[in-house]
Structures are given as C-alpha cells and as structure tokens.
C-alpha positions as MATLAB code, in Angstrom:
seq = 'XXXXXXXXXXXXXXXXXXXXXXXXXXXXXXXXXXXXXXXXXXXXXXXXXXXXXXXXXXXXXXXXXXXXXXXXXXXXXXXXXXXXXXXXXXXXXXXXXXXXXXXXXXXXXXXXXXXXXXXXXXXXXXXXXXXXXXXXXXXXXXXXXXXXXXXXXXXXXXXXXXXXXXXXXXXXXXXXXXXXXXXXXXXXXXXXXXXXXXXXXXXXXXXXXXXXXXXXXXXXXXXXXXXXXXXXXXXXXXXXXXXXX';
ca = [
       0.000    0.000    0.000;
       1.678    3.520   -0.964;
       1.881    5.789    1.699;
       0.243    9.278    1.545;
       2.411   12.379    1.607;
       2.322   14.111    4.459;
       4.649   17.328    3.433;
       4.632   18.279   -0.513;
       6.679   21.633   -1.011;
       6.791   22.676   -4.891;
       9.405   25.159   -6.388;
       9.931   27.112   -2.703;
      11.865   30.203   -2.844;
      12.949   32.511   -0.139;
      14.791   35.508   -0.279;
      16.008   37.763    3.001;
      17.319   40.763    0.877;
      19.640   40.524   -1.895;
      20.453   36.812   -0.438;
      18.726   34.097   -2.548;
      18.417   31.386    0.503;
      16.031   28.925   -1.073;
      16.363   28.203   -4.912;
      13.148   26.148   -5.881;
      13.004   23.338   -3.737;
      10.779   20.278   -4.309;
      10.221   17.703   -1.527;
       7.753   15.083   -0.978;
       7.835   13.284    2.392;
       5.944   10.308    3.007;
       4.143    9.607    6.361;
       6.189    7.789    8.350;
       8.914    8.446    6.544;
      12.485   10.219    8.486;
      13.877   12.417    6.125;
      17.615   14.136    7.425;
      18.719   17.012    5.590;
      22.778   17.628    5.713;
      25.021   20.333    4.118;
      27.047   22.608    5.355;
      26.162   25.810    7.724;
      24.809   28.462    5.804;
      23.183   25.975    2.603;
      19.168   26.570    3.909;
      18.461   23.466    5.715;
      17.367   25.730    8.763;
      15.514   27.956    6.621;
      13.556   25.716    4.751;
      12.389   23.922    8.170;
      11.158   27.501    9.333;
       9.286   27.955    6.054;
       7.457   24.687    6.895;
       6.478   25.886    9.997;
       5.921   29.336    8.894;
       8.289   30.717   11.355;
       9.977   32.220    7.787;
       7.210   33.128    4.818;
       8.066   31.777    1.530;
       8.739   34.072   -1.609;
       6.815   31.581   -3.667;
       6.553   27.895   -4.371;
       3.598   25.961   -2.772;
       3.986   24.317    0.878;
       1.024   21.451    0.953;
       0.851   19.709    4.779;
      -1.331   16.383    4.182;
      -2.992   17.303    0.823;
      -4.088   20.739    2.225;
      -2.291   24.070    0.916;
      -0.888   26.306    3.282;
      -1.130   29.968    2.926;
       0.415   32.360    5.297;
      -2.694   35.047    4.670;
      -5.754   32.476    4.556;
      -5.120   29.787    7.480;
      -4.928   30.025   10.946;
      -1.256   29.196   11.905;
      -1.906   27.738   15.289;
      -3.788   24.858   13.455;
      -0.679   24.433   11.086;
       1.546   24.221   13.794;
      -0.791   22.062   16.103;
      -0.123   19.319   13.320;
       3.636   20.114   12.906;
       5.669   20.783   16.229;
       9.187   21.751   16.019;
      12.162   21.207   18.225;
      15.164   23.531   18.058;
      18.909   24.028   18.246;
      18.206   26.322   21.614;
      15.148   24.550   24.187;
      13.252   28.220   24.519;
      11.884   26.136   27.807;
      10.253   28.754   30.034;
      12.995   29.240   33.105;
      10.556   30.100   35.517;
       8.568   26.995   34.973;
       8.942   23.553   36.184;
       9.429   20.733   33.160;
       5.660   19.398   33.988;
       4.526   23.322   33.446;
       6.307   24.073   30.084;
       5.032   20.511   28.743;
       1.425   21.267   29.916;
       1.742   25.152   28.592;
       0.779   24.837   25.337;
      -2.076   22.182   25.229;
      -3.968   23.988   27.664;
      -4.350   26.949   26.413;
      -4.084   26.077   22.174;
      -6.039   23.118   22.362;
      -8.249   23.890   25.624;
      -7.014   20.185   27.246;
      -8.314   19.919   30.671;
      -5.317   20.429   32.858;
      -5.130   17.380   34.710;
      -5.545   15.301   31.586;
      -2.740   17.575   30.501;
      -0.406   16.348   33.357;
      -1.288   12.829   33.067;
      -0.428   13.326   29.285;
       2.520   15.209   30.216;
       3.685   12.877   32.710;
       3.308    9.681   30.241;
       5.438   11.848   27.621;
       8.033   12.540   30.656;
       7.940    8.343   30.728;
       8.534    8.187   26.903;
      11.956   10.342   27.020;
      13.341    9.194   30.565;
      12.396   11.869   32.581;
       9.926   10.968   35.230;
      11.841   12.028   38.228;
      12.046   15.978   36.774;
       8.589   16.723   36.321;
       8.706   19.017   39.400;
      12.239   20.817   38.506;
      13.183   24.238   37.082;
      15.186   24.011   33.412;
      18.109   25.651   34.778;
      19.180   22.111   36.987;
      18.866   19.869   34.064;
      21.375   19.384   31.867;
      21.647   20.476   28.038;
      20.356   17.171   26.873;
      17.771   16.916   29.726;
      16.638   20.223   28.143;
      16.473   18.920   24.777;
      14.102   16.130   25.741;
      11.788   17.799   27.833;
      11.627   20.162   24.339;
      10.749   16.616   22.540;
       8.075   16.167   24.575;
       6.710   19.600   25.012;
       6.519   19.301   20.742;
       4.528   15.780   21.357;
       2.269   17.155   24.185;
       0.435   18.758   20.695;
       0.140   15.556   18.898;
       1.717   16.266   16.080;
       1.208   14.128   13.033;
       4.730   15.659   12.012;
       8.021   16.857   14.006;
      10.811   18.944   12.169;
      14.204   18.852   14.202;
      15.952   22.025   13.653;
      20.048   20.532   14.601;
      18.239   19.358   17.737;
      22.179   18.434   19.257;
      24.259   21.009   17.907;
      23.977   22.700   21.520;
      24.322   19.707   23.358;
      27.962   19.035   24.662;
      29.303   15.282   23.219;
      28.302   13.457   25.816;
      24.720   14.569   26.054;
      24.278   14.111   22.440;
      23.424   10.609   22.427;
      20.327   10.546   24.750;
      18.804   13.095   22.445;
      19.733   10.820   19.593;
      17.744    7.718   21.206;
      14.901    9.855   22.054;
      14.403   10.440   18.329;
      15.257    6.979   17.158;
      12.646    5.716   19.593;
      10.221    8.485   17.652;
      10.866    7.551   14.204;
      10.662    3.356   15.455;
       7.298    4.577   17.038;
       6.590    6.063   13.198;
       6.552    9.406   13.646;
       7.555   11.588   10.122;
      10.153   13.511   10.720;
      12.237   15.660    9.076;
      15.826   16.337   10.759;
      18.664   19.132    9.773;
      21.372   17.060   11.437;
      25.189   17.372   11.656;
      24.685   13.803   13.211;
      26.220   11.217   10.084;
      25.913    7.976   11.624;
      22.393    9.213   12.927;
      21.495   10.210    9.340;
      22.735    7.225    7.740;
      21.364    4.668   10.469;
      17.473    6.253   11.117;
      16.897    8.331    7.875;
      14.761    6.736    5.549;
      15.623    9.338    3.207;
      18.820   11.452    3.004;
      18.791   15.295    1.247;
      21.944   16.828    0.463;
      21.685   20.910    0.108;
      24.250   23.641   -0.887;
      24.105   27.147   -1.748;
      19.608   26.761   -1.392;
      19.246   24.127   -3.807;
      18.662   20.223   -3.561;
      22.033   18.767   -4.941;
      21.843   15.192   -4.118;
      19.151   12.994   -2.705;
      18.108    9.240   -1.829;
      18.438    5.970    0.450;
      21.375    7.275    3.116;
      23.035    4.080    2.142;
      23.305    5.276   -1.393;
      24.170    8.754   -0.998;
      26.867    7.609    1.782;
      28.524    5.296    0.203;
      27.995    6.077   -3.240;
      27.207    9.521   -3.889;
      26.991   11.007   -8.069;
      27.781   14.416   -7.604;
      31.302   16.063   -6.652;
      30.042   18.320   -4.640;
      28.503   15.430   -2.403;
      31.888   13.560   -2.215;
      33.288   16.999   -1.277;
      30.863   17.576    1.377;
      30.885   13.834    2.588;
      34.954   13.924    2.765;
      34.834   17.021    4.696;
      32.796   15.674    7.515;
      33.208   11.694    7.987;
];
C-alpha cells in the first residue's frame, strides 16, 4: 500500500534581501517516513524547516501539509503548527517553569485540554523520554540534553502528526548528544515523520529513511542514506561527505 504524503513543497523560494536562501526546492515526504537534511552551515536546511512551519514566509513555491495548501494570509497558523511541532537548536523552555509546566503550557491553552488530563499526558510523555523524576524541577538544573528532551516532549504534548528537528544536538555538549539521539530513534521506530537538519552522520545514515543533500539553497543530491553515503553522483557530495566523515 503507498503511503500518503504528508509534506509536498513545490518550487519554494525565499529571499532575506539581496540573499537568494532557497532556490526552488521540491520535496515530498511520506508519512512515516524520516527524512535528514545535511550540508554545510549556511546551505538553507534551517531555513527551509522555518518555512514549513511558517516561522519564515516563503517568496513563492507551494507548501502542501497532508494534501491541504498552506497559505500564510488564509489559514490560521496555530492549526498548522498544532499538526507540525518543532524542536530547536536552543530549548526556549520557560525558566521560571517547572518541566511538567512548560510541557502542559501549550495544550492547555491552544487546544483547551483539561489540565489534569494535561499532566497525566505530560507525565506519560516525561515516561517516553526518561524523565519521570524531573517533572517538578526548574530548566536551569537539568542538563543540556535533559533540556532537549523535555523540548521533545513539550513538541509531542500537541500531537503532532509531524516533528521537524531544527540541529536538535548542535547545543548539546558530546556526551549529552546521544540521549537526544535515542529519544528520536525511539520516535521515528514509534513512526513518527520527521524531518531532521542534522550534523549527526551515523544518525542520518542509520534512522533516515531518506537522506537530502543541500548547498548554496538548492537540492544537490538525494536518496536511500546508504546510497548517498557510500555512493554519492555528484562532486560536490563527495566533497561535502569527505569534509565531515
């Protein structure tokens, strides 16, 4: 059975200025499906993450989020984003409230959920990324990657029917990274779509389903991570690849 799409972007295009940051960029990502989007700092992996949230507003191009066409003008963005939650490089947790209080934030007052069926939510979501015994504390006692997955589940507390990881452990000192890592594998196992701007290669290769290579705003180079790993067609790929594994 073919899977439906749950993100269809068509010939996107973003400008900020004179700087051309997104060059028309076609994507198509199945549900279910973990798509990982490398290149280099500066190629508009972030970018084009924000313009599928709508954080950024496209220049043109079509952004379609499970067969329905998003416009910035005609839709109400909180319904957009109810359906896709995003995680990013920083947490943005809210210091002065405890873990069980940021996760609980949002559903209450979006989606009008009861507050103590948001805490039991909440505290089953707390289960899912190993972090039962914080609900009570403050951010600033956990550690980077504590942060991070107390973000995750903050983004789940909406249930999503698609997360976008914006370099979710580019902030996260080495050690830390991997708990964020198995968070997310557990995520995509549990078949959530994602799509992940990683600097994370054996993450990429290992969990993606799908593997995007970007430079200067375009789409260079995509397919299986196996293939574009080990056997990439363009140059610039093979440059990229050699500069980073």
């Amino acid at each position: 059975m073919s899977k439906r799409a749950m993100i269809e972007v068509q010939k996107l295009n973003k400008s900020f200025g004179d700087l051309h940051v997104l060059k028309d960029i076609d994507m198509t990502v199945k549900e279910s499906d973990v798509v990982c989007l490398i290149g280099a700092s500066g190629s508009g992996k972030s970018t084009f993450l924000r313009c599928l949230n709508f954080l950024e507003l496209k220049d043109s191009g079509n952004i379609i989020i499970e067969g329905e066409r998003i416009e910035a003008d005609t839709h109400n963005l909180n319904h957009v984003r109810e359906r896709v939650g995003m995680v990013f490089q920083h947490f943005y947790l809210f210091p002065h409230k405890t873990v069980i209080e940021n996760i609980i934030e949002a559903p209450i007052h979006v989606k009008k959920v009861a507050k103590e069926q948001a805490r039991k939510e909440a505290r089953e979501l707390l289960k899912k990324v190993g972090l039962s015994d914080k609900e009570n504390v403050y951010p600033g006692k956990l550690s980077g990657g504590q942060k991070q997955r107390v973000a995750i589940a903050r983004a789940l507390a909406m249930k999503p029917d698609i997360m976008l990881f914006d370099e979710p452990t580019s902030a996260l000192d080495p050690e830390l990274v991997g708990e964020v890592l198995a968070t997310m594998k557990e995520l995509a196992e549990d078949g959530m779509t994602m799509v992940v701007v990683t600097h994370e290669m054996g993450f990429a290769r290992e969990v993606a389903d799908w593997a995007v290579y970007m430079d200067d705003g375009k789409i260079v180079e995509e397919g299986p991570p196996l293939q574009l790993f080990d056997n990439p067609k363009e140059q610039r790929t093979k440059d990229f690849l050699n500069s980073v594994l």
